[in-house]
Coordinates of C-alpha atoms and ligand atoms in Angstrom, one line a residue:
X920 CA 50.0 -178.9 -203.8
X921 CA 51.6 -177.4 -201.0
X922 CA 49.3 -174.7 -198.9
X923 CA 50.4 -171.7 -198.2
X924 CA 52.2 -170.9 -195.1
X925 CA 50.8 -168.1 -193.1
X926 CA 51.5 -166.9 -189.1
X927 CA 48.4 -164.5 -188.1
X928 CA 50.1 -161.5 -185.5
X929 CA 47.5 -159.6 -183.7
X930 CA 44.6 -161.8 -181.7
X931 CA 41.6 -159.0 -181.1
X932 CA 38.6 -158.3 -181.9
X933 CA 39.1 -158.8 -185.7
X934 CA 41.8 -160.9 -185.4
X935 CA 39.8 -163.6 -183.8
X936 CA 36.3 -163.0 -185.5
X937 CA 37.5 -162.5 -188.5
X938 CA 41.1 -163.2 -189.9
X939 CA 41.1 -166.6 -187.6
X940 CA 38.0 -168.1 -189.1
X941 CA 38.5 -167.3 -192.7
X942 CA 42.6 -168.6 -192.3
X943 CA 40.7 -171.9 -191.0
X944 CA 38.4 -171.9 -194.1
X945 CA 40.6 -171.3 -196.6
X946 CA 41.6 -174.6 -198.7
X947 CA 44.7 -172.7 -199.7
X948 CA 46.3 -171.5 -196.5
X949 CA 47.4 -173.2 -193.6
X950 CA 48.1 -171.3 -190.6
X951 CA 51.4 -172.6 -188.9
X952 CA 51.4 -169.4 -185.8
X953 CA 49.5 -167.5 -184.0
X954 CA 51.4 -164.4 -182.0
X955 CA 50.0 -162.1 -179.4
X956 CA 51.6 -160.8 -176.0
X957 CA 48.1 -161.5 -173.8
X958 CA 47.9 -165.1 -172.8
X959 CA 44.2 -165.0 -172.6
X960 CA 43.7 -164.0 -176.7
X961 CA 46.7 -166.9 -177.3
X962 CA 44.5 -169.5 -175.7
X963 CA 41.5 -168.0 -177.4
X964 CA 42.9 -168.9 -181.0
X965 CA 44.6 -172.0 -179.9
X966 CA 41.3 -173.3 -179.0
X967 CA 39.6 -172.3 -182.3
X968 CA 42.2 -174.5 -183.8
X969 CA 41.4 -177.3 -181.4
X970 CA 45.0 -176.9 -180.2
X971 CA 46.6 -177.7 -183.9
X972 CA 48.6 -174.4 -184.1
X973 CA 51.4 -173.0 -181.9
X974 CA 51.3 -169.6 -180.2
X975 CA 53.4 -167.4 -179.1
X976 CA 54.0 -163.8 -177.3
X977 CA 56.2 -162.1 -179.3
X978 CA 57.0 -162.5 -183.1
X979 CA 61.0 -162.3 -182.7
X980 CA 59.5 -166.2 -182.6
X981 CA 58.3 -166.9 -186.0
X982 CA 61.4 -165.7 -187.4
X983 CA 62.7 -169.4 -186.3
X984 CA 59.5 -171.1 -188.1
X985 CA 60.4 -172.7 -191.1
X986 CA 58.5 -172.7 -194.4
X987 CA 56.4 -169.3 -193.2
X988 CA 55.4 -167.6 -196.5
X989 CA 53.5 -164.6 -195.2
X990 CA 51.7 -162.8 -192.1
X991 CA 48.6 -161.4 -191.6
X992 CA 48.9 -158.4 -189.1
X993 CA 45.7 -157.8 -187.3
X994 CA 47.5 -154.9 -184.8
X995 CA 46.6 -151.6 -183.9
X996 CA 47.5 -149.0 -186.1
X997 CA 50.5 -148.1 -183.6
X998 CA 52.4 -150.8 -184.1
X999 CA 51.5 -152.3 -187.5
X1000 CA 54.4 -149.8 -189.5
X1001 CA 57.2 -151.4 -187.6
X1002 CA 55.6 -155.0 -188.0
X1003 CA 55.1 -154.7 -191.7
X1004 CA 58.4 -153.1 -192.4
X1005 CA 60.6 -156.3 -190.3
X1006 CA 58.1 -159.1 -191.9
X1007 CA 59.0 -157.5 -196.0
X1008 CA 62.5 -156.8 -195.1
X1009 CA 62.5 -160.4 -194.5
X1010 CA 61.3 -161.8 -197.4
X1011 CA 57.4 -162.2 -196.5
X1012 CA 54.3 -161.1 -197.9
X1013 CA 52.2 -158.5 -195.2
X1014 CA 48.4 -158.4 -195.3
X1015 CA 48.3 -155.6 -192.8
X1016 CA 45.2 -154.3 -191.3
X1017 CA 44.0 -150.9 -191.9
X1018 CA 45.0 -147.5 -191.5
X1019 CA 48.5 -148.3 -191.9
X1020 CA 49.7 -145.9 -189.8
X1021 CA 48.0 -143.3 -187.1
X1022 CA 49.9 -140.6 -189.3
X1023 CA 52.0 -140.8 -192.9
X1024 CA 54.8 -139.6 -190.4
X1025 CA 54.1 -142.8 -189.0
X1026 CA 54.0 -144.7 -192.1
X1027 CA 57.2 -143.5 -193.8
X1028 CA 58.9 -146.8 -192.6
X1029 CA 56.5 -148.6 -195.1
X1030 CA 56.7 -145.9 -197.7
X1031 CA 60.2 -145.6 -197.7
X1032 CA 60.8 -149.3 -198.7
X1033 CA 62.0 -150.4 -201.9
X1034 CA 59.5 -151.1 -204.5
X1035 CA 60.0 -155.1 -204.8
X1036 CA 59.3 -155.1 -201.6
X1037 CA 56.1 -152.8 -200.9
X1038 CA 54.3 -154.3 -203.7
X1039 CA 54.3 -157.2 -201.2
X1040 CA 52.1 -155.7 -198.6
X1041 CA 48.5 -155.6 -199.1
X1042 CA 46.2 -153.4 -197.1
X1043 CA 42.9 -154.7 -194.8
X1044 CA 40.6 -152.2 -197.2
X1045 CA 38.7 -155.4 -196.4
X1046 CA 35.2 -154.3 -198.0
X1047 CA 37.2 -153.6 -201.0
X1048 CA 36.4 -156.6 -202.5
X1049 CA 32.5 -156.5 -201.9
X1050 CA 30.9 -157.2 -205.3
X1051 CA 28.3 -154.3 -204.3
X1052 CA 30.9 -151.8 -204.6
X1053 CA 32.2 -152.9 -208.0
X1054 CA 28.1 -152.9 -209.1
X1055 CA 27.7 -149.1 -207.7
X1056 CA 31.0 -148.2 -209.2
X1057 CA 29.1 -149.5 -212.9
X1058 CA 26.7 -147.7 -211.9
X1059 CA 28.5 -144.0 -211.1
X1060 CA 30.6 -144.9 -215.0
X1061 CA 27.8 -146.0 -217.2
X1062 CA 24.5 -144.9 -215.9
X1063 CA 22.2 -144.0 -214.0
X1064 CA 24.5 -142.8 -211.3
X1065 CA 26.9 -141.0 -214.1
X1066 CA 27.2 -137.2 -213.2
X1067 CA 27.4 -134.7 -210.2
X1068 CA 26.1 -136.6 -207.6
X1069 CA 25.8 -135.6 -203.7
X1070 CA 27.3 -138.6 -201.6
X1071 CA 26.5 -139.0 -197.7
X1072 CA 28.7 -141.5 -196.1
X1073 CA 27.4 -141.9 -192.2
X1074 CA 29.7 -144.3 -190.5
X1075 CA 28.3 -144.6 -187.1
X1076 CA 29.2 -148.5 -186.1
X1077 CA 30.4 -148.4 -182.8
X1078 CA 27.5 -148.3 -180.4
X1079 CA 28.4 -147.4 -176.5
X1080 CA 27.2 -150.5 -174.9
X1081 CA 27.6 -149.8 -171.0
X1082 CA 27.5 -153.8 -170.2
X1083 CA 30.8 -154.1 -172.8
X1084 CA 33.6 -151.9 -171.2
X1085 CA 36.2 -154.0 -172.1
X1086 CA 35.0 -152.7 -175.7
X1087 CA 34.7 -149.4 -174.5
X1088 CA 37.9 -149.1 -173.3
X1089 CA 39.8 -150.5 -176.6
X1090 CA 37.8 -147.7 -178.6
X1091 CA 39.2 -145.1 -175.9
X1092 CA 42.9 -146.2 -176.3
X1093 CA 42.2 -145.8 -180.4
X1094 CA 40.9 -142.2 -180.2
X1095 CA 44.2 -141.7 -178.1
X1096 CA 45.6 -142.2 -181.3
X1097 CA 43.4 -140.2 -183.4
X1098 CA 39.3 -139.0 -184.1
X1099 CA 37.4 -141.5 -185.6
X1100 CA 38.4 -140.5 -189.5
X1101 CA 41.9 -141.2 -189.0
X1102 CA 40.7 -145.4 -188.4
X1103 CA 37.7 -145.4 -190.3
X1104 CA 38.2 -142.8 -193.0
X1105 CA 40.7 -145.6 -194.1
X1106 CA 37.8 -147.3 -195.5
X1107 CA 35.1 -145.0 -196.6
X1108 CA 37.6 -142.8 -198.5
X1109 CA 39.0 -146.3 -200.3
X1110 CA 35.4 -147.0 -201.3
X1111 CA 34.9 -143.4 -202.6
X1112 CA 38.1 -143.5 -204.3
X1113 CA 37.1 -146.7 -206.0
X1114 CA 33.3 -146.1 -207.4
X1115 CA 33.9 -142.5 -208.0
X1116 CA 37.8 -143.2 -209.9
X1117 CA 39.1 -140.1 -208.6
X1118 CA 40.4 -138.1 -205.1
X1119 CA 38.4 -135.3 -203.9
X1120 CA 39.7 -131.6 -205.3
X1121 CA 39.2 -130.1 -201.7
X1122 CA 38.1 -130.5 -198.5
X1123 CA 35.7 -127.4 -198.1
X1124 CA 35.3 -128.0 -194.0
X1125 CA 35.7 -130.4 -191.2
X1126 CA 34.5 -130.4 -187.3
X1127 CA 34.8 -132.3 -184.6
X1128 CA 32.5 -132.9 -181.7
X1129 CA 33.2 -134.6 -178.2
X1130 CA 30.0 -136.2 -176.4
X1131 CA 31.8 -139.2 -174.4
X1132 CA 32.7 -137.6 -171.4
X1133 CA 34.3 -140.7 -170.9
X1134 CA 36.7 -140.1 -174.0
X1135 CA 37.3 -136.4 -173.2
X1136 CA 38.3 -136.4 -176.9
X1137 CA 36.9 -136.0 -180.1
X1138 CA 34.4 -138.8 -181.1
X1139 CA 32.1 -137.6 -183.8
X1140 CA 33.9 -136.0 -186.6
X1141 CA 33.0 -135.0 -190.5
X1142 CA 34.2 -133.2 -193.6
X1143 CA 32.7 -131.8 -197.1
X1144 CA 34.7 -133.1 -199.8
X1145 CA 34.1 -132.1 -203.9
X1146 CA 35.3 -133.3 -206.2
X1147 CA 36.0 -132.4 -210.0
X1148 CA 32.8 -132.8 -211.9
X1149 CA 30.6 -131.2 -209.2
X1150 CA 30.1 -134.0 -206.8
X1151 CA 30.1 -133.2 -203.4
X1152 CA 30.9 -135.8 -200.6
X1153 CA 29.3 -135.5 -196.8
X1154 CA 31.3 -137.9 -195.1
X1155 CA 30.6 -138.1 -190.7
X1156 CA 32.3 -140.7 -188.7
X1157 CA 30.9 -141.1 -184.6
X1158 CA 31.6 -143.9 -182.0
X1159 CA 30.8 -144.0 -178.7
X1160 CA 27.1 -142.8 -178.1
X1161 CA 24.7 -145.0 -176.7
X1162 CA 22.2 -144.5 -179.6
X1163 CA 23.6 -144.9 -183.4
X1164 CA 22.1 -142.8 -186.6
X1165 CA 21.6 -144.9 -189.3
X1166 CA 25.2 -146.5 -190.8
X1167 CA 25.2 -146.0 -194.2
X1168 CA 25.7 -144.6 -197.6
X1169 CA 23.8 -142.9 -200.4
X1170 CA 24.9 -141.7 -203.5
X1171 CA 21.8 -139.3 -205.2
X1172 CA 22.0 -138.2 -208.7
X1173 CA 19.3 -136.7 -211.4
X1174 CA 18.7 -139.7 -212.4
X1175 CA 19.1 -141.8 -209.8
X1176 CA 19.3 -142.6 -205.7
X1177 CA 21.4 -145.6 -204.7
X1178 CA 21.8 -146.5 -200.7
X1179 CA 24.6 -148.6 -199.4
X1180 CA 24.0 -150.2 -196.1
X1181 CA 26.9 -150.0 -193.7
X1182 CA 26.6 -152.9 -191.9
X1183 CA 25.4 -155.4 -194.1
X1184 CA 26.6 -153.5 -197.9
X1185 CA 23.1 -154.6 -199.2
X1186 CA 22.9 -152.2 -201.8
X1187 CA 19.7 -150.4 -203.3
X1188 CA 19.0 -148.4 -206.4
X1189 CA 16.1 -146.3 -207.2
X1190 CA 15.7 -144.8 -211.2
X1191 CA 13.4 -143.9 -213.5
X1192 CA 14.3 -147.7 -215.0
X1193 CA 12.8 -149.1 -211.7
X1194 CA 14.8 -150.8 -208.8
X1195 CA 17.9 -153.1 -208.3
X1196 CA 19.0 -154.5 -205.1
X1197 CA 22.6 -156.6 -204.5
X1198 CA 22.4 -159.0 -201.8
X1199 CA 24.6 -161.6 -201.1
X1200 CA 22.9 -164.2 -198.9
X1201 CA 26.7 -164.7 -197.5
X1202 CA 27.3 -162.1 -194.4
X1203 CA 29.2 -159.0 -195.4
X1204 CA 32.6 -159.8 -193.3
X1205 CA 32.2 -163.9 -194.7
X1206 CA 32.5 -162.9 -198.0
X1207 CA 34.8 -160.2 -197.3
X1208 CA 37.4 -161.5 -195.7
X1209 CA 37.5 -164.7 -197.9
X1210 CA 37.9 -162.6 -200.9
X1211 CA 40.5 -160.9 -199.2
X1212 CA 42.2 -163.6 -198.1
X1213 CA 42.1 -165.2 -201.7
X1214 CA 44.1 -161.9 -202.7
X1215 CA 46.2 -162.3 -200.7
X1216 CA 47.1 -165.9 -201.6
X1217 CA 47.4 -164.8 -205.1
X1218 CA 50.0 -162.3 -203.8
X1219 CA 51.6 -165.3 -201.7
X1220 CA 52.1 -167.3 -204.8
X1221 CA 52.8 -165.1 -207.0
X1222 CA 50.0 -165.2 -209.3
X1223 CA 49.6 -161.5 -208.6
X1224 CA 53.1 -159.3 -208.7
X1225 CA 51.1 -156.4 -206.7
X1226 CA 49.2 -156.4 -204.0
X1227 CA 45.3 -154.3 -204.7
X1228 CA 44.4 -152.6 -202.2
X1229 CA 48.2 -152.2 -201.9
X1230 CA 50.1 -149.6 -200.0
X1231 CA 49.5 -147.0 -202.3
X1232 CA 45.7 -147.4 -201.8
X1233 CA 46.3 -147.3 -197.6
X1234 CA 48.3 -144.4 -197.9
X1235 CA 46.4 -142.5 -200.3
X1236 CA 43.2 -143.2 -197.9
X1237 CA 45.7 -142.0 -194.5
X1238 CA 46.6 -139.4 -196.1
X1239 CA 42.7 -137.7 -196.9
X1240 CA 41.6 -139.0 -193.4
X1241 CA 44.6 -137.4 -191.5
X1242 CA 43.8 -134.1 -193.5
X1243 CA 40.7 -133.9 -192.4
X1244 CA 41.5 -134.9 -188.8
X1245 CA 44.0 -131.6 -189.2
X1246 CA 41.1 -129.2 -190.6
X1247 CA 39.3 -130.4 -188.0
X1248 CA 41.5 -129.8 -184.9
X1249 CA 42.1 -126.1 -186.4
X1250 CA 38.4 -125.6 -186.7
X1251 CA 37.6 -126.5 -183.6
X1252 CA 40.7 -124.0 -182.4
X1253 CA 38.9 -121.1 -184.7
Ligands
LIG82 N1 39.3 -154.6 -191.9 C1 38.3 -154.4 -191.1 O1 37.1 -154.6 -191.4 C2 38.6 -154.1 -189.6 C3 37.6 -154.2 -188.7 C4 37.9 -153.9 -187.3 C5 39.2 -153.5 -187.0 N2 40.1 -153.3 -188.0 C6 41.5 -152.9 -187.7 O2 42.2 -154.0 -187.2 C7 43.2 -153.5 -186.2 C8 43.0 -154.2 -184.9 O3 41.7 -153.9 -184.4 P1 41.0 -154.7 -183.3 O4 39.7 -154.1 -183.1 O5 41.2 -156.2 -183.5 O6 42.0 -154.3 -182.0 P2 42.3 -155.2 -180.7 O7 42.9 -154.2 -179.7 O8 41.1 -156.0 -180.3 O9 43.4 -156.3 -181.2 C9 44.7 -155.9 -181.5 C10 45.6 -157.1 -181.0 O10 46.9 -156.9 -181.4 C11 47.7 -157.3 -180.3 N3 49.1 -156.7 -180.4 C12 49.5 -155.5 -180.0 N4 50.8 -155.3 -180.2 C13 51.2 -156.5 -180.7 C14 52.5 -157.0 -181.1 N5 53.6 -156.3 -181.1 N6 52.6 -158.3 -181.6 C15 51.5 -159.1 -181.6 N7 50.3 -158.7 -181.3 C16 50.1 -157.4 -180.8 C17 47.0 -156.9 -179.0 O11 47.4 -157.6 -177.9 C18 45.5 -157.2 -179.4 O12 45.2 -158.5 -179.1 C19 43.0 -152.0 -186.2 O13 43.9 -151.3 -187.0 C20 41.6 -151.8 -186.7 O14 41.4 -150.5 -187.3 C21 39.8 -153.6 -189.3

C-alpha cells in the first residue's frame, strides 16, 4: 500500500520536536518536504531524517512535488490563514496548527471557503485526542462529575528562563500578536467545550496583567466564564515569569474533585466511590501527536469525510479566546 504523502511547512519549536518525529514514526506517512525560510531549522530537520528528505525555503516549491497528498502547517498563527487557504484551494488536506488565526478577522480566508474544501483542514487541538479527556468528559455526563461544577483551568507553561532568550524572544514576537488567551485559550476552551458538551453563556469578567518588563505587554491574563447549568469556569493563562503556579486543571463538584495535570494530562479523581487515576506510561505529546497524526491520515485517505477537531472547532475556540482578550483590554482601560 502506498504511504501517504505529506510536506511538513513550519520547522520551530513544535515543528521539530513534535510534528517531525511523529511524521518519522508513522507507518502510514512518508514525509517527501520539509519547508522553512531559516537555513539553520532546514538543516535541523534534514538531519533528523539522516538527509532522506528535501528542504526548501519557501513553499511556492512543493507545488512542483509530485504525488504530495497533504501539509502539515506548524507556522505562527500570522501566517497559517494564508497557508491553509493556498494548500485546500489546491486540492490538499491542511493539519494546521493552532489558533488558526490571531483574530476571526484574520481567519475569514479559511471560513469563507467552500465547504468541500474546509472539511479538509484539521486543526492542531493536539490534546484533543488524549484518552484522559474523553474519561473526564464520562465523567462530567454520567457521574460523579454530573452537575454544577466550579472548573479552574491555570495554564502557566511558559517559564522565563534567562539562559534561553532565543525562547524568550519567540514568546515576545507572539504576544505582539495577542495576550496569552488568544494562543493558548485555543486549547483550554476546545477541552472545556469537549468534557463539558456546551459553550459558556457569558463571560462575567476578564483582566490582564503585565509583569515582563521585557514584554511591555500583557502576559498574564484570565476570565470567568458560566455556563448554563450553573457551572462556573476560572480560566488564567501567564507566560513569561521566572517562577510558574502550578499548570493545571480541576474540575470540583458535590460529589466529586477531579485534577488534570497540565503538563503531563495525568488525570485524578477523588469521590465518595474512592479514587481513579489515568496515566498513560506514553509522554503526553507521544501519544498526542500520534493520535493526531492518525486523524489526520484518516482525513488523507478518506476514511474520514471531516476533519475533528476541524475548522469549526478552531474557530469556535478563537472566537471565545479573542472575546476575552477584548473584555480584557476594555477592563484594563476602565
Ligand atoms: N499543538 C500544540 O501543542 C502546540 C504547541 C506549541 C506550539 N503550537 C503552535 O504551533 C505554531 C508554531 O509554534 P512554534 O512554537 O513552533 O513557533 P516557532 O516560531 O518556533 O516556529 C514557527 C516556524 O515557522 C516558520 N515559518 C514562518 N513563516 C513561514 C512560511 N511562510 N513558510 C514556512 N515556514 C514559515 C518559522 O521560520 C519558524 O521556524 C504556533 O501557532 C503555536 O501556537 C502548538
Amino acid at each position: 500500500m502506498r504511504r501517504i504523502h505529506l510536506v511538513l511547512v513550519g520547522l520551530g519549536d513544535i515543528g521539530l520536536k513534535a510534528h517531525l518525529p511523529a511524521l518519522l514514526r508513522s507507518d502510514e506517512v512518508e514525509v517527501v518536504g520539509l519547508v522553512d525560510p531559516s537555513p539553520e531549522r532546514r538543516a535541523d530537520a534534514v538531519a533528523m531524517t539522516h538527509g532522506r528528505v528535501p528542504a526548501y525555503a519557501d513553499v511556492g516549491e512543493v507545488r512542483g512535488l509530485a504525488g504530495v497528498d497533504g501539509v502539515v502547517l506548524a507556522t505562527p498563527p500570522w501566517v497559517t490563514p494564508a497557508l491553509a487557504r493556498r494548500f485546500l484551494r489546491a486540492g490538499l488536506a491542511v493539519l494546521a496548527e493552532k489558533p488558526l488565526a490571531t483574530s476571526l478577522q484574520e481567519s475569514r480566508p479559511l471560513a469563507e471557503l467552500p465547504a468541500d474544501l474546509r472539511r479538509r483542514l484539521q486543526v492542531g487541538l493536539t490534546y484533543r485526542h488524549d484518552p484522559a479527556l474523553a474519561r473526564l468528559r464520562t465523567w462530567i455526563r454520567d457521574g460523579p462529575l454530573d452537575g454544577p461544577l466550579l472548573v479552574r483551568a491555570h495554564i502557566y507553561d511558559e517559564r522565563l528562563d534567562p539562559a534561553d532568550p532565543t525562547h524568550a524572544a519567540r514568546l515576545r514576537t507572539t504576544l505582539e500578536h495577542g495576550p496569552p488567551v488568544v494562543h493558548e485559550g485555543a486549547h483550554v476552551f476546545d477541552w472545556l467545550a469537549f468534557v463539558l458538551d456546551a459553550a459558556p453563556a457569558r463571560v462575567v469578567d476578564a483582566w490582564a496583567v503585565c509583569t515582563d518588563p521585557g514584554a511591555g505587554l500583557p502576559n498574564l491574563n484570565g476570565a470567568r466564564l458560566v455556563y448554563d447549568g450553573g457551572t462556573t469556569a476560572l480560566v488564567e493563562f501567564g507566560w513569561l515569569t521566572h517562577e510558574l503556579p502550578r499548570c493545571e486543571l480541576s474540575f470540583l463538584g458535590q460529589r466529586g474533585y477531579a485534577v488534570l495535570d497540565g503538563f503531563t494530562f495525568r488525570l485524578h479523581l477523588r469521590s465518595s466511590a474512592g479514587e481513579e487515576v489515568v496515566d498513560d506510561p506514553v509522554d503526553r505529546t507521544t501519544r498526542c501527536f500520534d493520535r493526531q497524526l492518525a486523524a489526520f491520515a484518516d482525513l488523507v485517505a478518506g476514511r474520514v469525510d471531516t476533519a475533528v477537531p476541524g475548522i469549526a472547532e478552531g474557530l469556535a475556540s478563537l472566537e471565545l479566546s479573542e472575546r476575552v482578550a477584548q473584555l480584557a483590554r476594555r477592563s484594563e482601560g476602565d
